[in-house]
């Protein structure tokens, strides 16, 4: 036990113990044990999943030794899945592993129930036709599916899942929830009773900027009919007023106040993602609604009653005396706690209404939900079948991407990948497999690609010849470099889905190893 | 396309590659180099393997803990590439052995380092040797890979052309006399007290700077705890008696002395001394009770929950017990010990000391976990995937299959970024911000240097550097 927390220390710092627990309850199925699959699974095994099953019918051949570091000469002739399974188990003894000596396509056809025992499925190096069937299976059982593909110097990654509800999205830019322009009663009282003028110079320099700003805001509102500054000119006037009460120029707190003055008029808003959640019909909850939606329903009621989200409760650093700062911290913390309590009341009512026990959702979960109320996000991925069969949305997006310099090459590669799969379905091999037929394959491939574009209603664009030639040159090779990147990215998406932290992909992603960039196909 | 497959294959096979670092990025990199077909690789790393490495540095196994990273990495790689010519150097890239002439041997240098200082050093060597350098780094969910080309045909900016964020520093008088944030207490415990009890007893620059720092309001305050001899254990002094003596000095007597400096407390809350006798009536019992593990004082006292904040009495007991345990089970390290965040006993000591000091100065105390993770250490690499992308990304660039090389902007977050998809999600901040009582920000003053010591036996960072209270 002690060992485990030491071993996983560096990752627990990122996703916390609760995230780690989720990981340790995950059972993964990997389809195809080539470099892409191995790299993905390796990252998850290292992280401490509960178990995995590796599926691959191939035996180890000499060519494998050149791209797959989990295999060595001793493995020649053996079942690839078995060898990979053995190697992975060495990476982390607490992970259980097994293998199935079958083609993934066969399992999908003849034994679909095989897949239902997993919490996550990772399909690598598979063609469109079998993926469509697999996606359908996974949807029925509500199991997330990650599709990863390395093809020469490009890669494709996609998350297939029903809605993914994320509370801890952990946005890059934290928006402070300070409400300086609209303090609640207790905060307002404290600020109004705070007599700056009576302070000596030393203490004056250590009045927290939040107080300076709130007093300035109050004064402005009193002089302007209760309104906050609403124009550039007015905002500058307010800042000038703040400057005018400085006593000296080396007051860091005033510098901070001036650079943070925007928190007065930039009152926290409800972003579009959160609005989508609150307005979703799923907030009309019933007994089988997930906890997320039940909490969302409670939040919605809270919002309706109070006009805002629960206070987040944390306060940024401020030049201050310890005493002043602790007082401000206390005020914000108490208000946050009060809001959580109010949401909890709403929640219990809701739980009651849908026939669930009122303590069904833990106080810790309620707290995390409230603290992240402005960060909630639900990720919807378009159905894989819609992507493949084509739709107006797909056509429009492809048209858009192919018309932009930054993304046209990657959009073309996206189309070419799908064309390559269709080529394979027709000819029983990938384009460029035989050196002698490179040129012919190139024209065939281009024709298929143009057909796909036509089917999607994308007119007046062409797939560049040099990319078509490149695609043939690749010969559908699985290069280790590219596989390592795709494996890393795929594992990362898996971890986001498992730990329910950070926002997973909501669109297919194309990786271009030639130009070292990526493009999202936003369908 | 300009370069034939055969030519690419030959270039790769003949190339001489230097990889610096066999850690998170290094393992991924060495594996990818080997599998891509590189034949001549040298790797330098000064570190040994720790259990906490095993969640991502996959060339290592549990049985390898304690062994040098470079040698084990090479051994493992040779299992799947027996014919590769890969050489391990268990040493510091800053050693004179690895000078300009050494660097000139290589066609490319790949960095898998974890500190700015070494990166700068390598950058300069690559500039001097005119060898391309591919820089890289990860922090939480962010990563970057940047090529720096130094040949006649292709020159890009070097690693140091873009200024790097300077490390966060604190004024010394704050640490010594009037801390007001938890981080001040941790720095005090880790950089001042720990070395005085267990490390090299030489005067650190934290002491030297005090003469300059102690002007102005601090008046004629004499440097506290400055007599190194105080911390030397006396003849026939039991370890318990020693621990008690130290406790009383730093948490009681010294606080008392500070209280006499009225100027300091005009606008600050007056600190409160601790009485050991009141907090821990029977120190001897505390030091003998419970299972003696030798590795953790907290555990021996039944404090197993690393997230729970200890009471002042608990901190006092841990403080005393940690000292006693150290003296009695690791006596040979006294005078040489270096703080290591993975050394449980050391973290016990620092947590206890920091919390006791925090309590002296009415600062919020923190749990063992928080102090270790957020304050006493720097967050290093996360689970594997960032490294695999890094390693592979560098590979792709090196192999240059198309013969196309582009200068790619070195922007931490933009590497491999598409709208909505980042190398990583949030920024895992290494700052100690948020939630702490903020400080009296003293005007910019001379800040002391702290000699940093690395883990390799007998090796230490040669120069003193601008005060870096980076959590190490």
mmCIF file with all atom_site columns, C-alpha atoms in Angstrom, chain A residues 2-3 5-15 17 39 42-43 46-47 65-73 87 90-91 93 153 157 169-173 200 202-203 206 252 256 315-322 325-326 329 333 435 466 469-470 473-474 479-482 484-493 495-496 499 501-503 505 509 511 513-520 522, chain B residues 1 3 5 28 31-32 34-36 50-62 79-81 140-142 168 180-181 217 267-268 295 306-307 341-342 344 361-364 369 372-373 377-385 388-389 392-393 395-397 399 401-402 404 406 408 413 415-422 424-428 432-443:
data_model
loop_
_atom_site.group_PDB
_atom_site.id
_atom_site.type_symbol
_atom_site.label_atom_id
_atom_site.label_alt_id
_atom_site.label_comp_id
_atom_site.label_asym_id
_atom_site.label_entity_id
_atom_site.label_seq_id
_atom_site.pdbx_PDB_ins_code
_atom_site.Cartn_x
_atom_site.Cartn_y
_atom_site.Cartn_z
_atom_site.occupancy
_atom_site.B_iso_or_equiv
_atom_site.pdbx_formal_charge
_atom_site.auth_seq_id
_atom_site.auth_comp_id
_atom_site.auth_asym_id
_atom_site.auth_atom_id
_atom_site.pdbx_PDB_model_num
ATOM 1   C CA . UNK A 1 2   ? 2.764   2.370   0.996   1.00 0.00 ? 2   UNK A CA 1
ATOM 2   C CA . UNK A 1 3   ? 4.625   1.347   -2.106  1.00 0.00 ? 3   UNK A CA 1
ATOM 3   C CA . UNK A 1 5   ? 1.364   5.759   -3.050  1.00 0.00 ? 5   UNK A CA 1
ATOM 4   C CA . UNK A 1 6   ? 5.077   6.266   -3.538  1.00 0.00 ? 6   UNK A CA 1
ATOM 5   C CA . UNK A 1 7   ? 4.988   4.786   -6.998  1.00 0.00 ? 7   UNK A CA 1
ATOM 6   C CA . UNK A 1 8   ? 2.064   6.879   -8.130  1.00 0.00 ? 8   UNK A CA 1
ATOM 7   C CA . UNK A 1 9   ? 3.038   10.009  -6.234  1.00 0.00 ? 9   UNK A CA 1
ATOM 8   C CA . UNK A 1 10  ? 3.879   12.137  -9.275  1.00 0.00 ? 10  UNK A CA 1
ATOM 9   C CA . UNK A 1 11  ? 0.576   11.416  -10.990 1.00 0.00 ? 11  UNK A CA 1
ATOM 10  C CA . UNK A 1 12  ? -1.573  11.662  -7.871  1.00 0.00 ? 12  UNK A CA 1
ATOM 11  C CA . UNK A 1 13  ? -0.399  15.248  -7.669  1.00 0.00 ? 13  UNK A CA 1
ATOM 12  C CA . UNK A 1 14  ? -2.188  15.849  -10.927 1.00 0.00 ? 14  UNK A CA 1
ATOM 13  C CA . UNK A 1 15  ? -5.426  13.949  -10.637 1.00 0.00 ? 15  UNK A CA 1
ATOM 14  C CA . UNK A 1 17  ? -6.443  10.245  -4.987  1.00 0.00 ? 17  UNK A CA 1
ATOM 15  C CA . UNK A 1 39  ? 2.158   2.546   -26.508 1.00 0.00 ? 39  UNK A CA 1
ATOM 16  C CA . UNK A 1 42  ? 1.775   0.901   -21.741 1.00 0.00 ? 42  UNK A CA 1
ATOM 17  C CA . UNK A 1 43  ? 0.895   4.391   -20.533 1.00 0.00 ? 43  UNK A CA 1
ATOM 18  C CA . UNK A 1 46  ? 2.125   2.327   -15.857 1.00 0.00 ? 46  UNK A CA 1
ATOM 19  C CA . UNK A 1 47  ? -0.596  4.501   -14.402 1.00 0.00 ? 47  UNK A CA 1
ATOM 20  C CA . UNK A 1 65  ? 11.124  -6.496  -34.076 1.00 0.00 ? 65  UNK A CA 1
ATOM 21  C CA . UNK A 1 66  ? 11.958  -3.281  -35.864 1.00 0.00 ? 66  UNK A CA 1
ATOM 22  C CA . UNK A 1 67  ? 9.031   -1.284  -34.515 1.00 0.00 ? 67  UNK A CA 1
ATOM 23  C CA . UNK A 1 68  ? 7.855   -2.932  -31.360 1.00 0.00 ? 68  UNK A CA 1
ATOM 24  C CA . UNK A 1 69  ? 10.027  -2.621  -28.305 1.00 0.00 ? 69  UNK A CA 1
ATOM 25  C CA . UNK A 1 70  ? 7.941   -5.070  -26.329 1.00 0.00 ? 70  UNK A CA 1
ATOM 26  C CA . UNK A 1 71  ? 9.095   -7.894  -28.551 1.00 0.00 ? 71  UNK A CA 1
ATOM 27  C CA . UNK A 1 72  ? 12.496  -9.427  -28.930 1.00 0.00 ? 72  UNK A CA 1
ATOM 28  C CA . UNK A 1 73  ? 14.048  -12.226 -30.961 1.00 0.00 ? 73  UNK A CA 1
ATOM 29  C CA . UNK A 1 87  ? 5.855   -7.488  -21.147 1.00 0.00 ? 87  UNK A CA 1
ATOM 30  C CA . UNK A 1 90  ? 6.356   -6.582  -16.022 1.00 0.00 ? 90  UNK A CA 1
ATOM 31  C CA . UNK A 1 91  ? 5.848   -2.830  -16.217 1.00 0.00 ? 91  UNK A CA 1
ATOM 32  C CA . UNK A 1 93  ? 2.941   -5.960  -11.189 1.00 0.00 ? 93  UNK A CA 1
ATOM 33  C CA . UNK A 1 153 ? 3.566   10.017  -41.068 1.00 0.00 ? 153 UNK A CA 1
ATOM 34  C CA . UNK A 1 157 ? -7.574  9.873   -32.938 1.00 0.00 ? 157 UNK A CA 1
ATOM 35  C CA . UNK A 1 169 ? -12.570 20.629  -16.224 1.00 0.00 ? 169 UNK A CA 1
ATOM 36  C CA . UNK A 1 170 ? -9.650  22.572  -14.752 1.00 0.00 ? 170 UNK A CA 1
ATOM 37  C CA . UNK A 1 171 ? -9.544  25.406  -17.263 1.00 0.00 ? 171 UNK A CA 1
ATOM 38  C CA . UNK A 1 172 ? -6.193  26.979  -18.017 1.00 0.00 ? 172 UNK A CA 1
ATOM 39  C CA . UNK A 1 173 ? -7.230  30.441  -16.989 1.00 0.00 ? 173 UNK A CA 1
ATOM 40  C CA . UNK A 1 200 ? -1.120  54.738  9.648   1.00 0.00 ? 200 UNK A CA 1
ATOM 41  C CA . UNK A 1 202 ? 2.503   51.410  7.067   1.00 0.00 ? 202 UNK A CA 1
ATOM 42  C CA . UNK A 1 203 ? -0.815  49.674  7.420   1.00 0.00 ? 203 UNK A CA 1
ATOM 43  C CA . UNK A 1 206 ? -1.129  46.724  3.366   1.00 0.00 ? 206 UNK A CA 1
ATOM 44  C CA . UNK A 1 252 ? 2.247   47.749  -3.845  1.00 0.00 ? 252 UNK A CA 1
ATOM 45  C CA . UNK A 1 256 ? -2.275  45.601  -7.434  1.00 0.00 ? 256 UNK A CA 1
ATOM 46  C CA . UNK A 1 315 ? -9.150  34.401  -2.872  1.00 0.00 ? 315 UNK A CA 1
ATOM 47  C CA . UNK A 1 316 ? -5.961  35.221  -4.774  1.00 0.00 ? 316 UNK A CA 1
ATOM 48  C CA . UNK A 1 317 ? -2.778  36.480  -3.155  1.00 0.00 ? 317 UNK A CA 1
ATOM 49  C CA . UNK A 1 318 ? -2.840  40.082  -2.040  1.00 0.00 ? 318 UNK A CA 1
ATOM 50  C CA . UNK A 1 319 ? -0.334  42.337  -0.402  1.00 0.00 ? 319 UNK A CA 1
ATOM 51  C CA . UNK A 1 320 ? -1.881  42.578  3.007   1.00 0.00 ? 320 UNK A CA 1
ATOM 52  C CA . UNK A 1 321 ? -1.449  42.210  6.698   1.00 0.00 ? 321 UNK A CA 1
ATOM 53  C CA . UNK A 1 322 ? -2.035  38.675  7.816   1.00 0.00 ? 322 UNK A CA 1
ATOM 54  C CA . UNK A 1 325 ? -6.180  38.719  4.557   1.00 0.00 ? 325 UNK A CA 1
ATOM 55  C CA . UNK A 1 326 ? -7.377  36.043  6.945   1.00 0.00 ? 326 UNK A CA 1
ATOM 56  C CA . UNK A 1 329 ? -10.489 34.571  3.362   1.00 0.00 ? 329 UNK A CA 1
ATOM 57  C CA . UNK A 1 333 ? -15.083 30.778  2.691   1.00 0.00 ? 333 UNK A CA 1
ATOM 58  C CA . UNK A 1 435 ? 6.563   -0.348  -54.976 1.00 0.00 ? 435 UNK A CA 1
ATOM 59  C CA . UNK A 1 466 ? 1.885   15.469  -53.365 1.00 0.00 ? 466 UNK A CA 1
ATOM 60  C CA . UNK A 1 469 ? 1.818   10.406  -53.387 1.00 0.00 ? 469 UNK A CA 1
ATOM 61  C CA . UNK A 1 470 ? 2.952   10.613  -49.771 1.00 0.00 ? 470 UNK A CA 1
ATOM 62  C CA . UNK A 1 473 ? 4.662   6.081   -50.145 1.00 0.00 ? 473 UNK A CA 1
ATOM 63  C CA . UNK A 1 474 ? 3.657   5.336   -46.543 1.00 0.00 ? 474 UNK A CA 1
ATOM 64  C CA . UNK A 1 479 ? 6.066   3.931   -37.683 1.00 0.00 ? 479 UNK A CA 1
ATOM 65  C CA . UNK A 1 480 ? 7.188   3.861   -34.105 1.00 0.00 ? 480 UNK A CA 1
ATOM 66  C CA . UNK A 1 481 ? 7.607   7.619   -33.736 1.00 0.00 ? 481 UNK A CA 1
ATOM 67  C CA . UNK A 1 482 ? 4.106   8.319   -34.846 1.00 0.00 ? 482 UNK A CA 1
ATOM 68  C CA . UNK A 1 484 ? 4.348   6.752   -29.722 1.00 0.00 ? 484 UNK A CA 1
ATOM 69  C CA . UNK A 1 485 ? 2.663   10.104  -30.168 1.00 0.00 ? 485 UNK A CA 1
ATOM 70  C CA . UNK A 1 486 ? -0.714  8.633   -31.020 1.00 0.00 ? 486 UNK A CA 1
ATOM 71  C CA . UNK A 1 487 ? -0.367  6.218   -28.113 1.00 0.00 ? 487 UNK A CA 1
ATOM 72  C CA . UNK A 1 488 ? 0.459   9.050   -25.764 1.00 0.00 ? 488 UNK A CA 1
ATOM 73  C CA . UNK A 1 489 ? -2.469  11.115  -26.935 1.00 0.00 ? 489 UNK A CA 1
ATOM 74  C CA . UNK A 1 490 ? -4.867  8.201   -26.834 1.00 0.00 ? 490 UNK A CA 1
ATOM 75  C CA . UNK A 1 491 ? -3.781  7.280   -23.314 1.00 0.00 ? 491 UNK A CA 1
ATOM 76  C CA . UNK A 1 492 ? -4.229  10.876  -22.268 1.00 0.00 ? 492 UNK A CA 1
ATOM 77  C CA . UNK A 1 493 ? -7.801  10.918  -23.541 1.00 0.00 ? 493 UNK A CA 1
ATOM 78  C CA . UNK A 1 495 ? -7.164  9.096   -18.520 1.00 0.00 ? 495 UNK A CA 1
ATOM 79  C CA . UNK A 1 496 ? -9.373  12.154  -18.873 1.00 0.00 ? 496 UNK A CA 1
ATOM 80  C CA . UNK A 1 499 ? -10.596 10.256  -13.985 1.00 0.00 ? 499 UNK A CA 1
ATOM 81  C CA . UNK A 1 501 ? -10.965 15.529  -15.037 1.00 0.00 ? 501 UNK A CA 1
ATOM 82  C CA . UNK A 1 502 ? -10.014 17.845  -17.861 1.00 0.00 ? 502 UNK A CA 1
ATOM 83  C CA . UNK A 1 503 ? -11.974 18.004  -21.090 1.00 0.00 ? 503 UNK A CA 1
ATOM 84  C CA . UNK A 1 505 ? -11.709 15.476  -27.287 1.00 0.00 ? 505 UNK A CA 1
ATOM 85  C CA . UNK A 1 509 ? -8.111  14.706  -34.486 1.00 0.00 ? 509 UNK A CA 1
ATOM 86  C CA . UNK A 1 511 ? -1.863  14.475  -36.418 1.00 0.00 ? 511 UNK A CA 1
ATOM 87  C CA . UNK A 1 513 ? 4.094   14.272  -38.366 1.00 0.00 ? 513 UNK A CA 1
ATOM 88  C CA . UNK A 1 514 ? 5.509   15.991  -41.423 1.00 0.00 ? 514 UNK A CA 1
ATOM 89  C CA . UNK A 1 515 ? 4.524   19.459  -40.335 1.00 0.00 ? 515 UNK A CA 1
ATOM 90  C CA . UNK A 1 516 ? 4.300   18.698  -36.617 1.00 0.00 ? 516 UNK A CA 1
ATOM 91  C CA . UNK A 1 517 ? 0.799   19.960  -36.069 1.00 0.00 ? 517 UNK A CA 1
ATOM 92  C CA . UNK A 1 518 ? -2.734  18.787  -35.460 1.00 0.00 ? 518 UNK A CA 1
ATOM 93  C CA . UNK A 1 519 ? -6.182  19.682  -36.688 1.00 0.00 ? 519 UNK A CA 1
ATOM 94  C CA . UNK A 1 520 ? -9.564  18.989  -35.202 1.00 0.00 ? 520 UNK A CA 1
ATOM 95  C CA . UNK A 1 522 ? -15.136 19.676  -35.857 1.00 0.00 ? 522 UNK A CA 1
ATOM 96  C CA . UNK B 2 1   ? 10.731  13.882  -52.437 1.00 0.00 ? 1   UNK B CA 1
ATOM 97  C CA . UNK B 2 3   ? 15.759  12.046  -50.091 1.00 0.00 ? 3   UNK B CA 1
ATOM 98  C CA . UNK B 2 5   ? 14.661  5.771   -48.332 1.00 0.00 ? 5   UNK B CA 1
ATOM 99  C CA . UNK B 2 28  ? 10.822  7.356   -23.905 1.00 0.00 ? 28  UNK B CA 1
ATOM 100 C CA . UNK B 2 31  ? 13.375  3.542   -26.527 1.00 0.00 ? 31  UNK B CA 1
ATOM 101 C CA . UNK B 2 32  ? 12.242  5.477   -29.572 1.00 0.00 ? 32  UNK B CA 1
ATOM 102 C CA . UNK B 2 34  ? 16.513  2.374   -30.511 1.00 0.00 ? 34  UNK B CA 1
ATOM 103 C CA . UNK B 2 35  ? 13.373  1.256   -32.277 1.00 0.00 ? 35  UNK B CA 1
ATOM 104 C CA . UNK B 2 36  ? 13.791  3.828   -35.024 1.00 0.00 ? 36  UNK B CA 1
ATOM 105 C CA . UNK B 2 50  ? 13.615  5.656   -7.107  1.00 0.00 ? 50  UNK B CA 1
ATOM 106 C CA . UNK B 2 51  ? 10.250  3.964   -6.619  1.00 0.00 ? 51  UNK B CA 1
ATOM 107 C CA . UNK B 2 52  ? 8.420   7.128   -7.596  1.00 0.00 ? 52  UNK B CA 1
ATOM 108 C CA . UNK B 2 53  ? 10.050  6.902   -11.023 1.00 0.00 ? 53  UNK B CA 1
ATOM 109 C CA . UNK B 2 54  ? 8.366   3.617   -11.855 1.00 0.00 ? 54  UNK B CA 1
ATOM 110 C CA . UNK B 2 55  ? 5.026   5.098   -12.871 1.00 0.00 ? 55  UNK B CA 1
ATOM 111 C CA . UNK B 2 56  ? 6.554   6.444   -16.069 1.00 0.00 ? 56  UNK B CA 1
ATOM 112 C CA . UNK B 2 57  ? 10.241  5.582   -16.439 1.00 0.00 ? 57  UNK B CA 1
ATOM 113 C CA . UNK B 2 58  ? 9.398   2.247   -17.879 1.00 0.00 ? 58  UNK B CA 1
ATOM 114 C CA . UNK B 2 59  ? 12.883  1.004   -18.631 1.00 0.00 ? 59  UNK B CA 1
ATOM 115 C CA . UNK B 2 60  ? 13.265  0.452   -14.899 1.00 0.00 ? 60  UNK B CA 1
ATOM 116 C CA . UNK B 2 61  ? 11.802  -2.202  -12.615 1.00 0.00 ? 61  UNK B CA 1
ATOM 117 C CA . UNK B 2 62  ? 11.393  -2.404  -8.895  1.00 0.00 ? 62  UNK B CA 1
ATOM 118 C CA . UNK B 2 79  ? 17.255  -6.489  -24.592 1.00 0.00 ? 79  UNK B CA 1
ATOM 119 C CA . UNK B 2 80  ? 15.227  -5.458  -27.614 1.00 0.00 ? 80  UNK B CA 1
ATOM 120 C CA . UNK B 2 81  ? 18.123  -4.048  -29.634 1.00 0.00 ? 81  UNK B CA 1
ATOM 121 C CA . UNK B 2 140 ? 2.042   18.441  -15.546 1.00 0.00 ? 140 UNK B CA 1
ATOM 122 C CA . UNK B 2 141 ? 0.028   18.257  -18.723 1.00 0.00 ? 141 UNK B CA 1
ATOM 123 C CA . UNK B 2 142 ? 2.192   20.659  -20.679 1.00 0.00 ? 142 UNK B CA 1
ATOM 124 C CA . UNK B 2 168 ? 10.607  32.807  -7.084  1.00 0.00 ? 168 UNK B CA 1
ATOM 125 C CA . UNK B 2 180 ? 3.786   35.460  7.277   1.00 0.00 ? 180 UNK B CA 1
ATOM 126 C CA . UNK B 2 181 ? 3.169   32.705  4.767   1.00 0.00 ? 181 UNK B CA 1
ATOM 127 C CA . UNK B 2 217 ? 13.415  48.441  10.936  1.00 0.00 ? 217 UNK B CA 1
ATOM 128 C CA . UNK B 2 267 ? 1.822   46.346  12.905  1.00 0.00 ? 267 UNK B CA 1
ATOM 129 C CA . UNK B 2 268 ? 2.328   42.621  12.959  1.00 0.00 ? 268 UNK B CA 1
ATOM 130 C CA . UNK B 2 295 ? 11.796  5.440   8.346   1.00 0.00 ? 295 UNK B CA 1
ATOM 131 C CA . UNK B 2 306 ? -0.919  12.364  5.392   1.00 0.00 ? 306 UNK B CA 1
ATOM 132 C CA . UNK B 2 307 ? -3.756  14.742  4.615   1.00 0.00 ? 307 UNK B CA 1
ATOM 133 C CA . UNK B 2 341 ? 11.587  14.948  -0.798  1.00 0.00 ? 341 UNK B CA 1
ATOM 134 C CA . UNK B 2 342 ? 11.292  11.191  -0.996  1.00 0.00 ? 342 UNK B CA 1
ATOM 135 C CA . UNK B 2 344 ? 9.977   10.239  4.668   1.00 0.00 ? 344 UNK B CA 1
ATOM 136 C CA . UNK B 2 361 ? 3.573   33.234  13.868  1.00 0.00 ? 361 UNK B CA 1
ATOM 137 C CA . UNK B 2 362 ? -0.184  32.576  13.594  1.00 0.00 ? 362 UNK B CA 1
ATOM 138 C CA . UNK B 2 363 ? 0.178   31.193  10.102  1.00 0.00 ? 363 UNK B CA 1
ATOM 139 C CA . UNK B 2 364 ? -2.007  28.409  8.791   1.00 0.00 ? 364 UNK B CA 1
ATOM 140 C CA . UNK B 2 369 ? 0.995   15.833  1.941   1.00 0.00 ? 369 UNK B CA 1
ATOM 141 C CA . UNK B 2 372 ? 5.636   17.676  0.490   1.00 0.00 ? 372 UNK B CA 1
ATOM 142 C CA . UNK B 2 373 ? 3.717   18.162  -2.730  1.00 0.00 ? 373 UNK B CA 1
ATOM 143 C CA . UNK B 2 377 ? 9.062   19.904  -3.759  1.00 0.00 ? 377 UNK B CA 1
ATOM 144 C CA . UNK B 2 378 ? 8.842   20.880  -7.334  1.00 0.00 ? 378 UNK B CA 1
ATOM 145 C CA . UNK B 2 379 ? 6.311   18.985  -9.362  1.00 0.00 ? 379 UNK B CA 1
ATOM 146 C CA . UNK B 2 380 ? 8.182   16.820  -11.757 1.00 0.00 ? 380 UNK B CA 1
ATOM 147 C CA . UNK B 2 381 ? 6.844   14.807  -14.583 1.00 0.00 ? 381 UNK B CA 1
ATOM 148 C CA . UNK B 2 382 ? 3.419   13.285  -14.748 1.00 0.00 ? 382 UNK B CA 1
ATOM 149 C CA . UNK B 2 383 ? 2.449   9.879   -16.006 1.00 0.00 ? 383 UNK B CA 1
ATOM 150 C CA . UNK B 2 384 ? 3.968   8.613   -19.178 1.00 0.00 ? 384 UNK B CA 1
ATOM 151 C CA . UNK B 2 385 ? 2.176   10.180  -22.019 1.00 0.00 ? 385 UNK B CA 1
ATOM 152 C CA . UNK B 2 388 ? 6.115   9.563   -24.986 1.00 0.00 ? 388 UNK B CA 1
ATOM 153 C CA . UNK B 2 389 ? 4.942   12.448  -27.058 1.00 0.00 ? 389 UNK B CA 1
ATOM 154 C CA . UNK B 2 392 ? 8.570   10.654  -30.224 1.00 0.00 ? 392 UNK B CA 1
ATOM 155 C CA . UNK B 2 393 ? 8.253   14.276  -31.191 1.00 0.00 ? 393 UNK B CA 1
ATOM 156 C CA . UNK B 2 395 ? 12.467  11.576  -32.845 1.00 0.00 ? 395 UNK B CA 1
ATOM 157 C CA . UNK B 2 396 ? 10.342  12.724  -35.713 1.00 0.00 ? 396 UNK B CA 1
ATOM 158 C CA . UNK B 2 397 ? 12.286  15.888  -35.861 1.00 0.00 ? 397 UNK B CA 1
ATOM 159 C CA . UNK B 2 399 ? 14.828  11.522  -38.361 1.00 0.00 ? 399 UNK B CA 1
ATOM 160 C CA . UNK B 2 401 ? 12.357  11.756  -43.107 1.00 0.00 ? 401 UNK B CA 1
ATOM 161 C CA . UNK B 2 402 ? 11.522  14.340  -45.635 1.00 0.00 ? 402 UNK B CA 1
ATOM 162 C CA . UNK B 2 404 ? 12.513  19.115  -44.378 1.00 0.00 ? 404 UNK B CA 1
ATOM 163 C CA . UNK B 2 406 ? 11.396  23.679  -39.965 1.00 0.00 ? 406 UNK B CA 1
ATOM 164 C CA . UNK B 2 408 ? 9.282   25.561  -34.936 1.00 0.00 ? 408 UNK B CA 1
ATOM 165 C CA . UNK B 2 413 ? 1.784   25.444  -24.852 1.00 0.00 ? 413 UNK B CA 1
ATOM 166 C CA . UNK B 2 415 ? 3.681   22.484  -29.388 1.00 0.00 ? 415 UNK B CA 1
ATOM 167 C CA . UNK B 2 416 ? 1.480   19.943  -31.150 1.00 0.00 ? 416 UNK B CA 1
ATOM 168 C CA . UNK B 2 417 ? -1.495  22.126  -30.481 1.00 0.00 ? 417 UNK B CA 1
ATOM 169 C CA . UNK B 2 418 ? -4.677  22.178  -32.418 1.00 0.00 ? 418 UNK B CA 1
ATOM 170 C CA . UNK B 2 419 ? -7.625  24.267  -31.408 1.00 0.00 ? 419 UNK B CA 1
ATOM 171 C CA . UNK B 2 420 ? -9.164  22.482  -28.547 1.00 0.00 ? 420 UNK B CA 1
ATOM 172 C CA . UNK B 2 421 ? -6.410  19.912  -28.257 1.00 0.00 ? 421 UNK B CA 1
ATOM 173 C CA . UNK B 2 422 ? -3.366  20.660  -26.248 1.00 0.00 ? 422 UNK B CA 1
ATOM 174 C CA . UNK B 2 424 ? -2.099  18.526  -21.797 1.00 0.00 ? 424 UNK B CA 1
ATOM 175 C CA . UNK B 2 425 ? -5.066  20.300  -20.323 1.00 0.00 ? 425 UNK B CA 1
ATOM 176 C CA . UNK B 2 426 ? -4.566  22.560  -17.437 1.00 0.00 ? 426 UNK B CA 1
ATOM 177 C CA . UNK B 2 427 ? -1.422  24.160  -16.253 1.00 0.00 ? 427 UNK B CA 1
ATOM 178 C CA . UNK B 2 428 ? -0.201  22.364  -13.215 1.00 0.00 ? 428 UNK B CA 1
ATOM 179 C CA . UNK B 2 432 ? 2.865   28.100  -3.989  1.00 0.00 ? 432 UNK B CA 1
ATOM 180 C CA . UNK B 2 433 ? 0.090   30.581  -4.574  1.00 0.00 ? 433 UNK B CA 1
ATOM 181 C CA . UNK B 2 434 ? -3.440  30.624  -3.380  1.00 0.00 ? 434 UNK B CA 1
ATOM 182 C CA . UNK B 2 435 ? -4.708  29.853  0.025   1.00 0.00 ? 435 UNK B CA 1
ATOM 183 C CA . UNK B 2 436 ? -1.743  31.175  1.909   1.00 0.00 ? 436 UNK B CA 1
ATOM 184 C CA . UNK B 2 437 ? -1.619  34.274  3.938   1.00 0.00 ? 437 UNK B CA 1
ATOM 185 C CA . UNK B 2 438 ? 0.210   36.682  1.694   1.00 0.00 ? 438 UNK B CA 1
ATOM 186 C CA . UNK B 2 439 ? 3.173   38.626  2.679   1.00 0.00 ? 439 UNK B CA 1
ATOM 187 C CA . UNK B 2 440 ? 4.570   41.839  3.550   1.00 0.00 ? 440 UNK B CA 1
ATOM 188 C CA . UNK B 2 441 ? 6.293   42.289  0.260   1.00 0.00 ? 441 UNK B CA 1
ATOM 189 C CA . UNK B 2 442 ? 9.544   43.864  1.163   1.00 0.00 ? 442 UNK B CA 1
ATOM 190 C CA . UNK B 2 443 ? 10.992  46.136  -1.445  1.00 0.00 ? 443 UNK B CA 1
#
